[in-house]
Short mmCIF file of C-alpha atoms in Angstrom, two decimals:
data_model
loop_
_atom_site.label_atom_id
_atom_site.label_comp_id
_atom_site.label_asym_id
_atom_site.label_seq_id
_atom_site.Cartn_x
_atom_site.Cartn_y
_atom_site.Cartn_z
CA UNK A 1 6.36 -7.59 33.96
CA UNK A 2 5.97 -10.92 32.17
CA UNK A 3 4.08 -12.39 35.15
CA UNK A 4 1.77 -9.37 35.27
CA UNK A 5 1.05 -9.72 31.54
CA UNK A 6 0.19 -13.39 32.01
CA UNK A 7 -2.18 -12.56 34.88
CA UNK A 8 -3.80 -9.88 32.73
CA UNK A 9 -4.11 -12.38 29.88
CA UNK A 10 -5.86 -14.90 32.16
CA UNK A 11 -8.28 -12.24 33.45
CA UNK A 12 -9.22 -11.13 29.93
CA UNK A 13 -9.75 -14.71 28.75
CA UNK A 14 -11.97 -15.36 31.75
CA UNK A 15 -13.96 -12.30 30.75
CA UNK A 16 -14.68 -13.58 27.22
CA UNK A 17 -15.38 -17.10 28.55
CA UNK A 18 -18.07 -15.82 30.94
CA UNK A 19 -19.46 -13.61 28.17
CA UNK A 20 -19.71 -16.54 25.72
CA UNK A 21 -21.38 -18.79 28.28
CA UNK A 22 -24.07 -16.16 28.78
CA UNK A 23 -24.91 -15.58 25.13
CA UNK A 24 -24.32 -19.07 23.66
CA UNK A 25 -26.38 -21.17 25.99
CA UNK A 26 -27.32 -24.59 24.62
CA UNK A 27 -30.29 -24.36 22.28
CA UNK A 28 -33.40 -26.25 23.26
CA UNK A 29 -32.95 -28.65 20.34
CA UNK A 30 -32.16 -32.34 20.03
CA UNK A 31 -28.56 -32.80 18.90
CA UNK A 32 -27.47 -35.65 16.63
CA UNK A 33 -24.32 -36.65 18.50
CA UNK A 34 -22.91 -38.39 15.42
CA UNK A 35 -22.91 -35.28 13.20
CA UNK A 36 -20.31 -32.53 13.44
CA UNK A 37 -19.66 -28.91 12.61
CA UNK A 38 -15.90 -28.57 12.17
CA UNK A 39 -14.27 -25.25 13.12
CA UNK A 40 -10.57 -24.49 12.83
CA UNK A 41 -8.73 -24.34 16.16
CA UNK A 42 -6.23 -21.47 16.29
CA UNK A 43 -5.01 -18.49 18.32
CA UNK A 44 -6.40 -15.82 15.97
CA UNK A 45 -8.22 -13.82 18.63
CA UNK A 46 -10.78 -11.85 16.61
CA UNK A 47 -11.60 -14.93 14.50
CA UNK A 48 -13.00 -16.55 17.63
CA UNK A 49 -15.76 -13.93 17.80
CA UNK A 50 -16.94 -14.70 14.28
CA UNK A 51 -16.49 -18.44 14.82
CA UNK A 52 -18.72 -18.36 17.89
CA UNK A 53 -21.65 -16.86 15.96
CA UNK A 54 -21.25 -18.90 12.78
CA UNK A 55 -20.61 -22.24 14.52
CA UNK A 56 -23.66 -21.83 16.76
CA UNK A 57 -25.84 -20.85 13.82
CA UNK A 58 -24.74 -23.98 11.95
CA UNK A 59 -25.23 -26.04 15.11
CA UNK A 60 -28.85 -24.86 15.15
CA UNK A 61 -29.27 -25.47 11.40
CA UNK A 62 -27.85 -28.99 11.40
CA UNK A 63 -28.52 -30.02 15.03
CA UNK A 64 -24.89 -31.04 15.28
CA UNK A 65 -22.03 -30.79 17.76
CA UNK A 66 -19.18 -28.32 17.29
CA UNK A 67 -15.75 -29.94 16.95
CA UNK A 68 -12.57 -27.85 16.73
CA UNK A 69 -9.78 -29.19 14.54
CA UNK A 70 -6.06 -28.43 14.36
CA UNK A 71 -5.54 -27.15 10.81
CA UNK A 72 -1.96 -25.89 10.90
CA UNK A 73 -0.06 -29.18 10.63
CA UNK A 74 3.25 -28.77 8.77
CA UNK A 75 3.06 -25.03 9.45
CA UNK A 76 3.03 -24.37 13.19
CA UNK A 77 2.41 -27.92 14.36
CA UNK A 78 4.54 -30.93 13.37
CA UNK A 79 2.90 -33.74 11.45
CA UNK A 80 2.69 -35.89 14.58
CA UNK A 81 2.39 -34.91 18.22
CA UNK A 82 5.20 -35.55 20.65
CA UNK A 83 4.44 -36.73 24.20
CA UNK A 84 4.33 -33.20 25.67
CA UNK A 85 1.90 -32.02 22.97
CA UNK A 86 -0.37 -34.98 23.64
CA UNK A 87 -0.44 -34.13 27.35
CA UNK A 88 -1.26 -30.49 26.60
CA UNK A 89 -4.10 -31.44 24.24
CA UNK A 90 -5.44 -33.99 26.73
CA UNK A 91 -5.52 -31.39 29.51
CA UNK A 92 -6.96 -28.78 27.16
CA UNK A 93 -9.76 -31.04 25.97
CA UNK A 94 -10.71 -32.31 29.40
CA UNK A 95 -10.04 -29.39 31.73
CA UNK A 96 -10.00 -26.40 29.42
CA UNK A 97 -6.91 -24.21 29.39
CA UNK A 98 -5.87 -21.27 27.27
CA UNK A 99 -7.68 -21.28 23.90
CA UNK A 100 -9.31 -24.63 24.60
CA UNK A 101 -11.37 -22.87 27.24
CA UNK A 102 -12.36 -20.12 24.76
CA UNK A 103 -13.66 -22.68 22.26
CA UNK A 104 -15.43 -24.68 24.95
CA UNK A 105 -17.14 -21.50 26.15
CA UNK A 106 -19.03 -21.07 22.87
CA UNK A 107 -20.10 -24.71 22.72
CA UNK A 108 -17.21 -26.76 21.31
CA UNK A 109 -17.62 -30.35 22.46
CA UNK A 110 -14.43 -31.96 21.19
CA UNK A 111 -11.04 -31.29 19.58
CA UNK A 112 -9.43 -33.21 16.73
CA UNK A 113 -5.73 -33.42 15.88
CA UNK A 114 -5.27 -34.99 12.41
CA UNK A 115 -3.57 -38.27 13.23
CA UNK A 116 -4.55 -41.84 12.53
CA UNK A 117 -3.65 -45.34 13.66
CA UNK A 118 -4.27 -46.62 10.14
CA UNK A 119 -1.20 -47.57 8.13
CA UNK A 120 -1.29 -45.38 5.00
CA UNK A 121 2.23 -46.34 3.87
CA UNK A 122 1.17 -48.22 0.71
CA UNK A 123 -1.20 -45.47 -0.41
CA UNK A 124 1.35 -42.81 0.42
CA UNK A 125 4.10 -44.55 -1.53
CA UNK A 126 1.87 -44.95 -4.58
CA UNK A 127 0.88 -41.26 -4.57
CA UNK A 128 4.48 -40.19 -3.95
CA UNK A 129 5.74 -42.22 -6.94
CA UNK A 130 3.01 -40.67 -9.07
CA UNK A 131 4.12 -37.22 -7.89
CA UNK A 132 7.77 -37.89 -8.79
CA UNK A 133 6.89 -39.15 -12.27
CA UNK A 134 4.32 -36.48 -13.18
CA UNK A 135 5.49 -33.31 -11.44
CA UNK A 136 8.43 -32.38 -13.66
CA UNK A 137 8.11 -28.59 -13.47
CA UNK A 138 6.62 -25.91 -11.23
CA UNK A 139 3.51 -25.43 -13.36
CA UNK A 140 2.71 -29.12 -12.97
CA UNK A 141 3.30 -28.78 -9.23
CA UNK A 142 0.62 -26.07 -9.06
CA UNK A 143 -1.88 -28.42 -10.72
CA UNK A 144 -1.03 -31.60 -8.80
CA UNK A 145 -4.03 -33.54 -7.50
CA UNK A 146 -4.46 -36.35 -4.99
CA UNK A 147 -7.52 -38.51 -5.64
CA UNK A 148 -8.97 -35.77 -7.88
CA UNK A 149 -8.54 -33.05 -5.26
CA UNK A 150 -6.36 -30.10 -6.29
CA UNK A 151 -3.63 -29.69 -3.67
CA UNK A 152 -0.46 -28.76 -5.55
CA UNK A 153 -0.93 -25.05 -4.89
CA UNK A 154 -1.39 -25.75 -1.16
CA UNK A 155 1.78 -27.84 -1.05
CA UNK A 156 3.69 -25.15 -2.98
CA UNK A 157 2.61 -22.34 -0.63
CA UNK A 158 3.22 -24.40 2.52
CA UNK A 159 6.79 -25.05 1.44
CA UNK A 160 7.45 -21.39 0.58
CA UNK A 161 6.02 -20.15 3.86
CA UNK A 162 8.18 -22.53 5.84
CA UNK A 163 11.47 -21.89 4.04
CA UNK A 164 11.02 -18.11 4.02
CA UNK A 165 10.18 -17.95 7.71
CA UNK A 166 12.70 -20.48 8.97
CA UNK A 167 15.63 -20.45 6.56
CA UNK A 168 15.48 -17.07 4.80
CA UNK A 169 16.88 -18.39 1.50
CA UNK A 170 18.18 -16.16 -1.27
CA UNK A 171 16.22 -18.17 -3.84
CA UNK A 172 12.67 -18.54 -2.44
CA UNK A 173 11.22 -20.95 -4.95
CA UNK A 174 10.82 -24.71 -5.20
CA UNK A 175 13.62 -27.02 -6.26
CA UNK A 176 11.76 -30.22 -7.12
CA UNK A 177 14.81 -32.34 -6.25
CA UNK A 178 15.51 -30.67 -2.90
CA UNK A 179 15.54 -33.21 -0.04
CA UNK A 180 13.62 -30.96 2.37
CA UNK A 181 10.94 -30.36 -0.24
CA UNK A 182 10.57 -34.09 -0.98
CA UNK A 183 10.26 -34.82 2.74
CA UNK A 184 7.47 -32.25 2.91
CA UNK A 185 5.78 -33.92 -0.06
CA UNK A 186 5.70 -37.24 1.82
CA UNK A 187 4.36 -35.62 4.99
CA UNK A 188 1.80 -33.62 3.00
CA UNK A 189 0.50 -36.77 1.30
CA UNK A 190 0.17 -38.51 4.67
CA UNK A 191 -1.70 -35.52 6.12
CA UNK A 192 -4.07 -35.51 3.15
CA UNK A 193 -4.80 -39.24 3.60
CA UNK A 194 -5.49 -38.75 7.31
CA UNK A 195 -7.98 -35.99 6.52
CA UNK A 196 -9.54 -37.97 3.67
CA UNK A 197 -10.11 -40.90 6.02
CA UNK A 198 -11.57 -38.60 8.69
CA UNK A 199 -14.19 -37.32 6.24
CA UNK A 200 -15.07 -40.90 5.27
CA UNK A 201 -15.42 -42.04 8.87
CA UNK A 202 -17.37 -39.06 10.24
CA UNK A 203 -20.66 -37.34 9.55
CA UNK A 204 -19.54 -33.80 8.76
CA UNK A 205 -22.33 -31.29 8.13
CA UNK A 206 -20.34 -28.07 7.76
CA UNK A 207 -16.80 -26.74 8.07
CA UNK A 208 -15.41 -23.32 9.06
CA UNK A 209 -11.83 -22.41 8.11
CA UNK A 210 -9.72 -19.27 7.87
CA UNK A 211 -7.45 -19.55 4.82
CA UNK A 212 -7.64 -20.34 1.13
CA UNK A 213 -4.02 -21.53 1.24
CA UNK A 214 -1.43 -23.81 2.85
CA UNK A 215 -2.22 -27.10 4.62
CA UNK A 216 -4.95 -25.08 6.36
CA UNK A 217 -7.06 -25.52 3.21
CA UNK A 218 -6.73 -29.32 2.90
CA UNK A 219 -9.91 -29.97 4.95
CA UNK A 220 -11.71 -27.24 2.99
CA UNK A 221 -10.85 -28.87 -0.35
CA UNK A 222 -11.96 -32.27 0.95
CA UNK A 223 -15.19 -30.75 2.26
CA UNK A 224 -15.87 -29.47 -1.28
CA UNK A 225 -15.26 -32.93 -2.72
CA UNK A 226 -17.79 -34.33 -0.25
CA UNK A 227 -20.38 -31.60 -0.95
CA UNK A 228 -20.15 -30.27 2.60
CA UNK A 229 -21.13 -26.67 3.30
CA UNK A 230 -17.87 -24.79 3.81
CA UNK A 231 -17.03 -21.26 4.98
CA UNK A 232 -14.00 -18.99 5.23
CA UNK A 233 -14.41 -16.73 8.23
CA UNK A 234 -12.43 -13.81 9.65
CA UNK A 235 -13.45 -10.54 11.32
CA UNK A 236 -13.64 -8.76 7.95
CA UNK A 237 -15.11 -11.36 5.61
CA UNK A 238 -17.53 -14.26 5.87
CA UNK A 239 -17.88 -16.19 2.62
CA UNK A 240 -18.77 -19.59 1.29
CA UNK A 241 -16.03 -21.83 -0.08
CA UNK A 242 -17.46 -23.47 -3.20
CA UNK A 243 -16.32 -25.50 -6.18
CA UNK A 244 -16.36 -22.46 -8.46
CA UNK A 245 -15.38 -20.07 -5.69
CA UNK A 246 -12.41 -21.38 -3.74
CA UNK A 247 -9.88 -18.60 -4.28
CA UNK A 248 -9.41 -15.36 -2.43
CA UNK A 249 -10.91 -12.36 -4.30
CA UNK A 250 -12.87 -14.55 -6.73
CA UNK A 251 -15.60 -11.92 -6.52
CA UNK A 252 -13.37 -9.63 -8.63
CA UNK A 253 -14.48 -11.47 -11.77
CA UNK A 254 -18.06 -10.31 -11.19
CA UNK A 255 -17.56 -6.62 -10.37
CA UNK A 256 -18.77 -5.22 -13.71
CA UNK A 257 -21.93 -7.33 -13.89
CA UNK A 258 -22.76 -6.62 -10.25
CA UNK A 259 -22.30 -2.90 -10.75
CA UNK A 260 -24.61 -2.95 -13.80
CA UNK A 261 -27.30 -4.62 -11.68
CA UNK A 262 -27.37 -1.78 -9.13
CA UNK A 263 -29.95 0.98 -9.18
CA UNK A 264 -28.89 4.44 -10.41
CA UNK A 265 -29.05 5.83 -6.88
CA UNK A 266 -26.89 3.03 -5.47
CA UNK A 267 -24.37 3.42 -8.29
CA UNK A 268 -24.09 7.10 -7.49
CA UNK A 269 -23.83 6.39 -3.76
CA UNK A 270 -20.96 3.88 -4.00
CA UNK A 271 -19.01 5.94 -6.56
CA UNK A 272 -19.22 8.96 -4.25
CA UNK A 273 -17.97 6.85 -1.34
CA UNK A 274 -15.27 5.34 -3.55
CA UNK A 275 -13.93 8.75 -4.54
CA UNK A 276 -13.93 9.91 -0.94
CA UNK A 277 -12.07 6.81 0.28
CA UNK A 278 -9.55 7.05 -2.55
CA UNK A 279 -8.98 10.71 -1.76
CA UNK A 280 -8.17 9.97 1.85
CA UNK A 281 -5.86 7.13 0.84
CA UNK A 282 -3.80 9.16 -1.66
CA UNK A 283 -3.50 11.93 0.92
CA UNK A 284 -1.61 9.56 3.22
CA UNK A 285 -4.44 8.54 5.55
CA UNK A 286 -4.57 4.97 6.91
CA UNK A 287 -7.28 3.03 5.07
CA UNK A 288 -9.21 0.02 6.31
CA UNK A 289 -9.75 -0.85 2.65
CA UNK A 290 -6.32 -2.48 2.97
CA UNK A 291 -6.40 -2.87 6.73
CA UNK A 292 -3.15 -4.84 7.10
CA UNK A 293 -1.20 -2.05 5.34
CA UNK A 294 -0.47 -0.17 8.55
CA UNK A 295 1.79 2.38 6.83
CA UNK A 296 0.28 4.37 3.99
CA UNK A 297 2.19 4.01 0.69
CA UNK A 298 1.31 7.65 0.04
CA UNK A 299 2.71 10.52 2.06
CA UNK A 300 5.48 13.10 2.16
CA UNK A 301 7.39 14.20 -0.89
CA UNK A 302 11.00 14.92 0.02
CA UNK A 303 13.38 17.34 -1.67
CA UNK A 304 15.84 14.54 -2.28
CA UNK A 305 15.55 12.76 -5.65
CA UNK A 306 15.40 8.96 -5.69
CA UNK A 307 15.31 8.52 -9.47
CA UNK A 308 18.23 9.46 -11.70
CA UNK A 309 17.83 12.67 -13.69
CA UNK A 310 18.08 11.66 -17.35
CA UNK A 311 15.82 11.00 -20.35
CA UNK A 312 15.66 7.21 -19.93
CA UNK A 313 12.36 5.43 -19.43
CA UNK A 314 11.92 4.75 -15.72
CA UNK A 315 9.90 1.74 -14.60
CA UNK A 316 8.97 0.50 -11.15
CA UNK A 317 8.78 -3.08 -9.92
CA UNK A 318 6.50 -3.35 -6.89
CA UNK A 319 7.80 -6.53 -5.28
CA UNK A 320 5.79 -9.11 -3.35
CA UNK A 321 6.58 -11.07 -0.21
CA UNK A 322 7.85 -14.44 -1.37
CA UNK A 323 6.38 -16.75 1.25
CA UNK A 324 2.91 -15.27 1.73
CA UNK A 325 0.67 -17.65 -0.25
CA UNK A 326 1.42 -16.67 -3.87
CA UNK A 327 -1.45 -18.93 -4.99
CA UNK A 328 -4.15 -17.50 -2.71
CA UNK A 329 -5.77 -15.65 -5.63
CA UNK A 330 -5.09 -18.47 -8.11
CA UNK A 331 -2.34 -19.33 -10.57
CA UNK A 332 -0.46 -16.56 -12.37
CA UNK A 333 1.80 -16.23 -15.41
CA UNK A 334 4.68 -17.41 -13.21
CA UNK A 335 4.45 -20.18 -10.61
CA UNK A 336 5.73 -17.94 -7.78
CA UNK A 337 6.79 -14.36 -7.10
CA UNK A 338 10.49 -15.13 -7.25
CA UNK A 339 10.18 -16.62 -10.75
CA UNK A 340 8.39 -13.44 -11.87
CA UNK A 341 11.08 -11.19 -10.39
CA UNK A 342 13.84 -13.33 -11.87
CA UNK A 343 12.23 -12.99 -15.32
CA UNK A 344 12.10 -9.20 -14.98
CA UNK A 345 15.77 -9.00 -13.95
CA UNK A 346 16.77 -11.05 -16.97
CA UNK A 347 14.75 -9.05 -19.47
CA UNK A 348 15.83 -5.74 -17.89
CA UNK A 349 19.35 -6.39 -19.19
CA UNK A 350 17.97 -6.27 -22.76
CA UNK A 351 16.48 -2.79 -22.30
CA UNK A 352 17.90 0.69 -21.93
CA UNK A 353 15.29 1.57 -19.30
CA UNK A 354 16.05 2.25 -15.65
CA UNK A 355 14.35 -0.28 -13.39
CA UNK A 356 13.58 0.62 -9.77
CA UNK A 357 12.51 -1.93 -7.16
CA UNK A 358 10.22 -0.88 -4.31
CA UNK A 359 9.79 -3.36 -1.47
CA UNK A 360 7.05 -3.09 1.16
CA UNK A 361 7.59 -0.87 4.18
CA UNK A 362 7.55 -2.82 7.43
CA UNK A 363 3.93 -3.27 8.55
CA UNK A 364 5.12 -4.73 11.86
CA UNK A 365 3.97 -7.74 13.88
CA UNK A 366 4.10 -11.12 12.08
CA UNK A 367 4.76 -9.41 8.74
CA UNK A 368 8.25 -8.31 9.80
CA UNK A 369 10.25 -11.47 8.89
CA UNK A 370 8.55 -11.73 5.49
CA UNK A 371 9.13 -8.08 4.60
CA UNK A 372 12.75 -8.20 5.75
CA UNK A 373 13.24 -11.29 3.62
CA UNK A 374 11.56 -9.62 0.63
CA UNK A 375 14.11 -6.83 0.78
CA UNK A 376 17.02 -9.20 1.36
CA UNK A 377 16.17 -11.20 -1.78
CA UNK A 378 15.43 -8.10 -3.89
CA UNK A 379 18.76 -6.53 -2.95
CA UNK A 380 20.65 -9.69 -3.85
CA UNK A 381 18.94 -10.45 -7.16
CA UNK A 382 19.79 -7.06 -8.75
CA UNK A 383 23.23 -6.44 -7.26
CA UNK A 384 25.13 -7.04 -10.52
CA UNK A 385 22.62 -5.45 -12.89
CA UNK A 386 23.67 -1.92 -13.81
CA UNK A 387 20.25 -0.56 -14.82
CA UNK A 388 18.37 -1.84 -11.76
CA UNK A 389 18.16 0.07 -8.47
CA UNK A 390 16.69 -0.72 -5.03
CA UNK A 391 14.68 2.15 -3.57
CA UNK A 392 14.33 2.83 0.17
CA UNK A 393 11.31 0.86 1.37
CA UNK A 394 9.74 3.98 2.89
CA UNK A 395 9.77 6.05 -0.31
CA UNK A 396 6.18 7.06 -1.16
CA UNK A 397 4.19 6.62 -4.34
CA UNK A 398 3.69 10.40 -4.47
CA UNK A 399 7.44 10.86 -4.57
CA UNK A 400 7.96 8.42 -7.42
CA UNK A 401 5.04 9.79 -9.41
CA UNK A 402 6.40 13.33 -9.06
CA UNK A 403 9.87 12.23 -10.15
CA UNK A 404 8.59 10.60 -13.31
CA UNK A 405 7.91 6.86 -13.06
CA UNK A 406 6.50 5.85 -16.44
CA UNK A 407 5.14 2.34 -15.79
CA UNK A 408 4.75 -0.16 -12.96
CA UNK A 409 5.10 -3.95 -12.86
CA UNK A 410 3.27 -6.18 -10.37
CA UNK A 411 1.82 -9.67 -10.24
CA UNK A 412 -1.51 -8.64 -8.72
CA UNK A 413 -0.80 -5.78 -6.30
CA UNK A 414 -2.76 -2.76 -5.09
CA UNK A 415 -0.47 -0.58 -7.21
CA UNK A 416 -2.83 -1.59 -10.01
CA UNK A 417 -5.16 1.11 -8.75
CA UNK A 418 -2.65 3.39 -6.99
CA UNK A 419 -0.68 4.33 -10.11
CA UNK A 420 -3.54 4.09 -12.61
CA UNK A 421 -5.19 6.94 -10.66
CA UNK A 422 -2.30 9.11 -11.85
CA UNK A 423 -2.48 7.87 -15.47
CA UNK A 424 0.56 5.63 -15.05
CA UNK A 425 0.14 2.23 -16.74
CA UNK A 426 0.45 -0.88 -14.57
CA UNK A 427 1.37 -4.25 -16.07
CA UNK A 428 0.07 -7.27 -14.14
CA UNK A 429 1.48 -10.79 -14.38
CA UNK A 430 -1.74 -12.57 -13.46
CA UNK A 431 -5.18 -13.17 -14.92
CA UNK A 432 -6.36 -13.62 -11.32
CA UNK A 433 -5.51 -10.07 -10.25
CA UNK A 434 -8.25 -8.08 -8.45
CA UNK A 435 -8.54 -5.55 -11.31
CA UNK A 436 -8.98 -8.15 -14.07
CA UNK A 437 -12.55 -7.07 -14.86
CA UNK A 438 -11.35 -3.66 -16.04
CA UNK A 439 -9.08 -2.19 -18.73
CA UNK A 440 -7.20 0.44 -16.67
CA UNK A 441 -4.26 -2.02 -16.35
CA UNK A 442 -2.41 -4.22 -18.82
CA UNK A 443 -3.43 -7.88 -18.40
CA UNK A 444 -1.07 -9.94 -20.60
CA UNK A 445 -2.43 -13.43 -21.21
CA UNK A 446 0.94 -15.18 -21.25
CA UNK A 447 4.67 -14.61 -20.74
CA UNK A 448 5.29 -13.95 -24.43
CA UNK A 449 2.72 -11.15 -24.39
CA UNK A 450 4.31 -9.72 -21.24
CA UNK A 451 7.72 -9.86 -22.90
CA UNK A 452 6.37 -8.04 -25.94
CA UNK A 453 4.94 -5.27 -23.74
CA UNK A 454 8.30 -4.84 -21.97
CA UNK A 455 10.43 -4.72 -25.11
CA UNK A 456 8.05 -2.21 -26.72
CA UNK A 457 7.16 -0.38 -23.54
CA UNK A 458 7.57 3.17 -24.85
CA UNK A 459 5.01 2.72 -27.62
CA UNK A 460 2.69 0.55 -25.50
CA UNK A 461 2.32 3.07 -22.68
CA UNK A 462 2.11 6.06 -25.05
CA UNK A 463 -1.04 4.62 -26.63
CA UNK A 464 -2.58 3.27 -23.41
CA UNK A 465 -5.77 5.00 -22.26
CA UNK A 466 -6.94 4.85 -18.64
CA UNK A 467 -10.60 5.49 -17.83
CA UNK A 468 -10.86 6.97 -14.33
CA UNK A 469 -14.52 5.99 -14.15
CA UNK A 470 -13.47 2.33 -14.28
CA UNK A 471 -11.04 2.84 -11.39
CA UNK A 472 -13.72 4.42 -9.21
CA UNK A 473 -16.13 1.60 -10.09
CA UNK A 474 -13.62 -1.15 -9.32
CA UNK A 475 -12.64 0.45 -6.01
CA UNK A 476 -16.32 0.94 -5.13
CA UNK A 477 -17.17 -2.68 -5.76
CA UNK A 478 -14.13 -4.01 -3.92
CA UNK A 479 -14.35 -1.78 -0.87
CA UNK A 480 -17.90 -0.42 -0.59
CA UNK A 481 -20.22 -3.05 -2.07
CA UNK A 482 -18.11 -5.85 -0.61
CA UNK A 483 -18.17 -4.28 2.81
CA UNK A 484 -15.97 -5.58 5.63
CA UNK A 485 -18.61 -4.97 8.29
CA UNK A 486 -20.38 -8.30 8.63
CA UNK A 487 -19.20 -8.74 12.22
CA UNK A 488 -17.65 -5.51 13.49
CA UNK A 489 -20.45 -3.42 11.90
CA UNK A 490 -18.07 -0.48 11.40
CA UNK A 491 -14.48 -1.60 10.86
CA UNK A 492 -13.22 2.00 10.56
CA UNK A 493 -14.60 2.79 14.01
CA UNK A 494 -13.33 -0.47 15.56
CA UNK A 495 -9.75 -0.10 14.30
CA UNK A 496 -9.68 3.51 15.45
CA UNK A 497 -10.80 2.42 18.94
CA UNK A 498 -8.28 -0.41 19.29
CA UNK A 499 -5.42 1.63 17.82
CA UNK A 500 -3.98 -0.54 15.06
CA UNK A 501 -4.90 -3.52 12.87
CA UNK A 502 -2.50 -5.84 14.71
CA UNK A 503 -4.54 -5.42 17.89
CA UNK A 504 -7.31 -7.49 16.30
CA UNK A 505 -5.08 -10.47 17.02
CA UNK A 506 -4.15 -9.63 20.61
CA UNK A 507 -5.91 -10.89 23.73
CA UNK A 508 -6.98 -7.31 24.52
CA UNK A 509 -9.49 -7.55 21.65
CA UNK A 510 -11.57 -9.98 23.70
CA UNK A 511 -11.92 -7.25 26.30
CA UNK A 512 -12.82 -4.65 23.68
CA UNK A 513 -15.53 -6.91 22.27
CA UNK A 514 -17.14 -7.60 25.65
CA UNK A 515 -16.95 -3.93 26.71
CA UNK A 516 -18.77 -2.85 23.54
CA UNK A 517 -21.35 -5.61 23.64
CA UNK A 518 -25.04 -4.81 23.54
CA UNK A 519 -28.06 -7.07 23.35
CA UNK A 520 -29.16 -5.29 20.18
CA UNK A 521 -25.78 -5.95 18.49
CA UNK A 522 -25.83 -9.59 19.59
CA UNK A 523 -29.34 -10.13 18.23
CA UNK A 524 -28.46 -8.42 14.94
CA UNK A 525 -25.38 -10.58 14.34
CA UNK A 526 -27.25 -13.77 15.24
CA UNK A 527 -30.09 -12.86 12.89
CA UNK A 528 -27.74 -11.83 10.06
CA UNK A 529 -25.67 -15.01 10.34
CA UNK A 530 -28.67 -17.34 10.61
CA UNK A 531 -30.38 -15.71 7.61
CA UNK A 532 -27.12 -15.99 5.67
CA UNK A 533 -26.59 -19.68 6.49
CA UNK A 534 -30.13 -20.44 5.31
CA UNK A 535 -29.53 -18.56 2.04
CA UNK A 536 -27.35 -19.46 -0.95
CA UNK A 537 -25.44 -16.18 -0.91
CA UNK A 538 -21.67 -16.38 -1.25
CA UNK A 539 -21.02 -13.50 1.17
CA UNK A 540 -22.64 -12.03 4.24
CA UNK A 541 -22.59 -8.37 3.25
CA UNK A 542 -23.52 -5.74 5.78
CA UNK A 543 -23.43 -3.05 3.06
CA UNK A 544 -26.48 -0.88 3.79
CA UNK A 545 -28.71 -2.85 1.42
CA UNK A 546 -26.64 -2.17 -1.69
CA UNK A 547 -27.17 -5.76 -2.79
CA UNK A 548 -26.27 -9.41 -2.24
CA UNK A 549 -23.83 -11.83 -3.83
#
């Protein structure tokens, strides 16, 4: 069976290679062989479709060669290649195997692994000593800079992702004196210096990456410093990465002003769509508005009660995965999700409320180890606290709403909308949460304010007013105006055809893309992308002419 799957995999890859060679023929333009368009090299199948269009559009704009770079050092790849890895990369670059052949098929001329023959030991030691002397707490870690480039958040998230995935610790946070962490700091500094030198030594015209977080974002941050046009690209979103716009969901801060700028007819149109999409979501339907959430948080209400029957105030903590880039949206009231949860467990002891923890249901695929770990940590952290209870991960929001949850705590989660729809107050622990532009949630400005809300929760929630109109507007801006159709044209239709979100990242998606190809679609995407790269818009929005941003 394994051999058959490998043969099938080879056949499908050959299919997309031949397809790319047909539609991305070399432009009849003179290329400056010294200048480069950098594109992240990875195995994220559906990303390769978007990369192929964007990279070739930038190639045309800048008359430059496409160079793929390895961005996942200290995550998937070690800091330095061993002999076997060097052989594989050599063969891949020169002959074209596996994903090397995919990238070569849409015009990639070279591949770069971030290594250098230059001795950076003196520079590294100086920066490391500076780190040790200045980074004395986790908030300072978040704000740490190397040569005026903010990287502390990237270092923080890289460490958390690695320890959660590999070691499954009970305390998923950073211990600044931990030997493994300090070794990562040294390697991280070296990696930064290698990339910094690469930008100095090469003529980079544009860069295409995939993540706002981890070591993956080091080249993006350096591109910003060097005023190089930078993009974050995936099958759902294509956006610019700019000095005032380098966090995921930064657009959330502009929702209200953007909505005000719309015509009356467009306002009515997106609110109607918003209500319809919300309706389907709260009725237990899968929603591409949160495409990775493959199991609806809404659904059946069982006869069994999950909350205790008494008159005590009942509050819900909607936990977060601990290693999945806590800084992607920005900094929060707490430096990581574990520190937030730890704070809540400590303050819970001072209340007579009942606190219920709800962890994520298992979304499957690569999410599984993170969600299992989330539950493992949550179970352990409350085991000796009498007024805290761990709910089954599959229990639905409908069930908890029916049984009488009075308030919900999150850092920045989707529960901010889910429970507000039912007039249940949600208390965020972040001023970077996606609902920050609106007043249907609590947005405490600091930990003391959050503490005050908790200790006076009964009175706070009794006087809290939720405007449903604001919820519909926020949802409309997030999921209708900021459409996820720049590439797939109709993400609802695509995900229905391929069966499940996770199939976007399987080799079979190459086959689906080629089978549904048309010349008209190809020309539309090429035109849309080229027009976008010539503009100053932050996003490429295929949103039925609702507006630009």
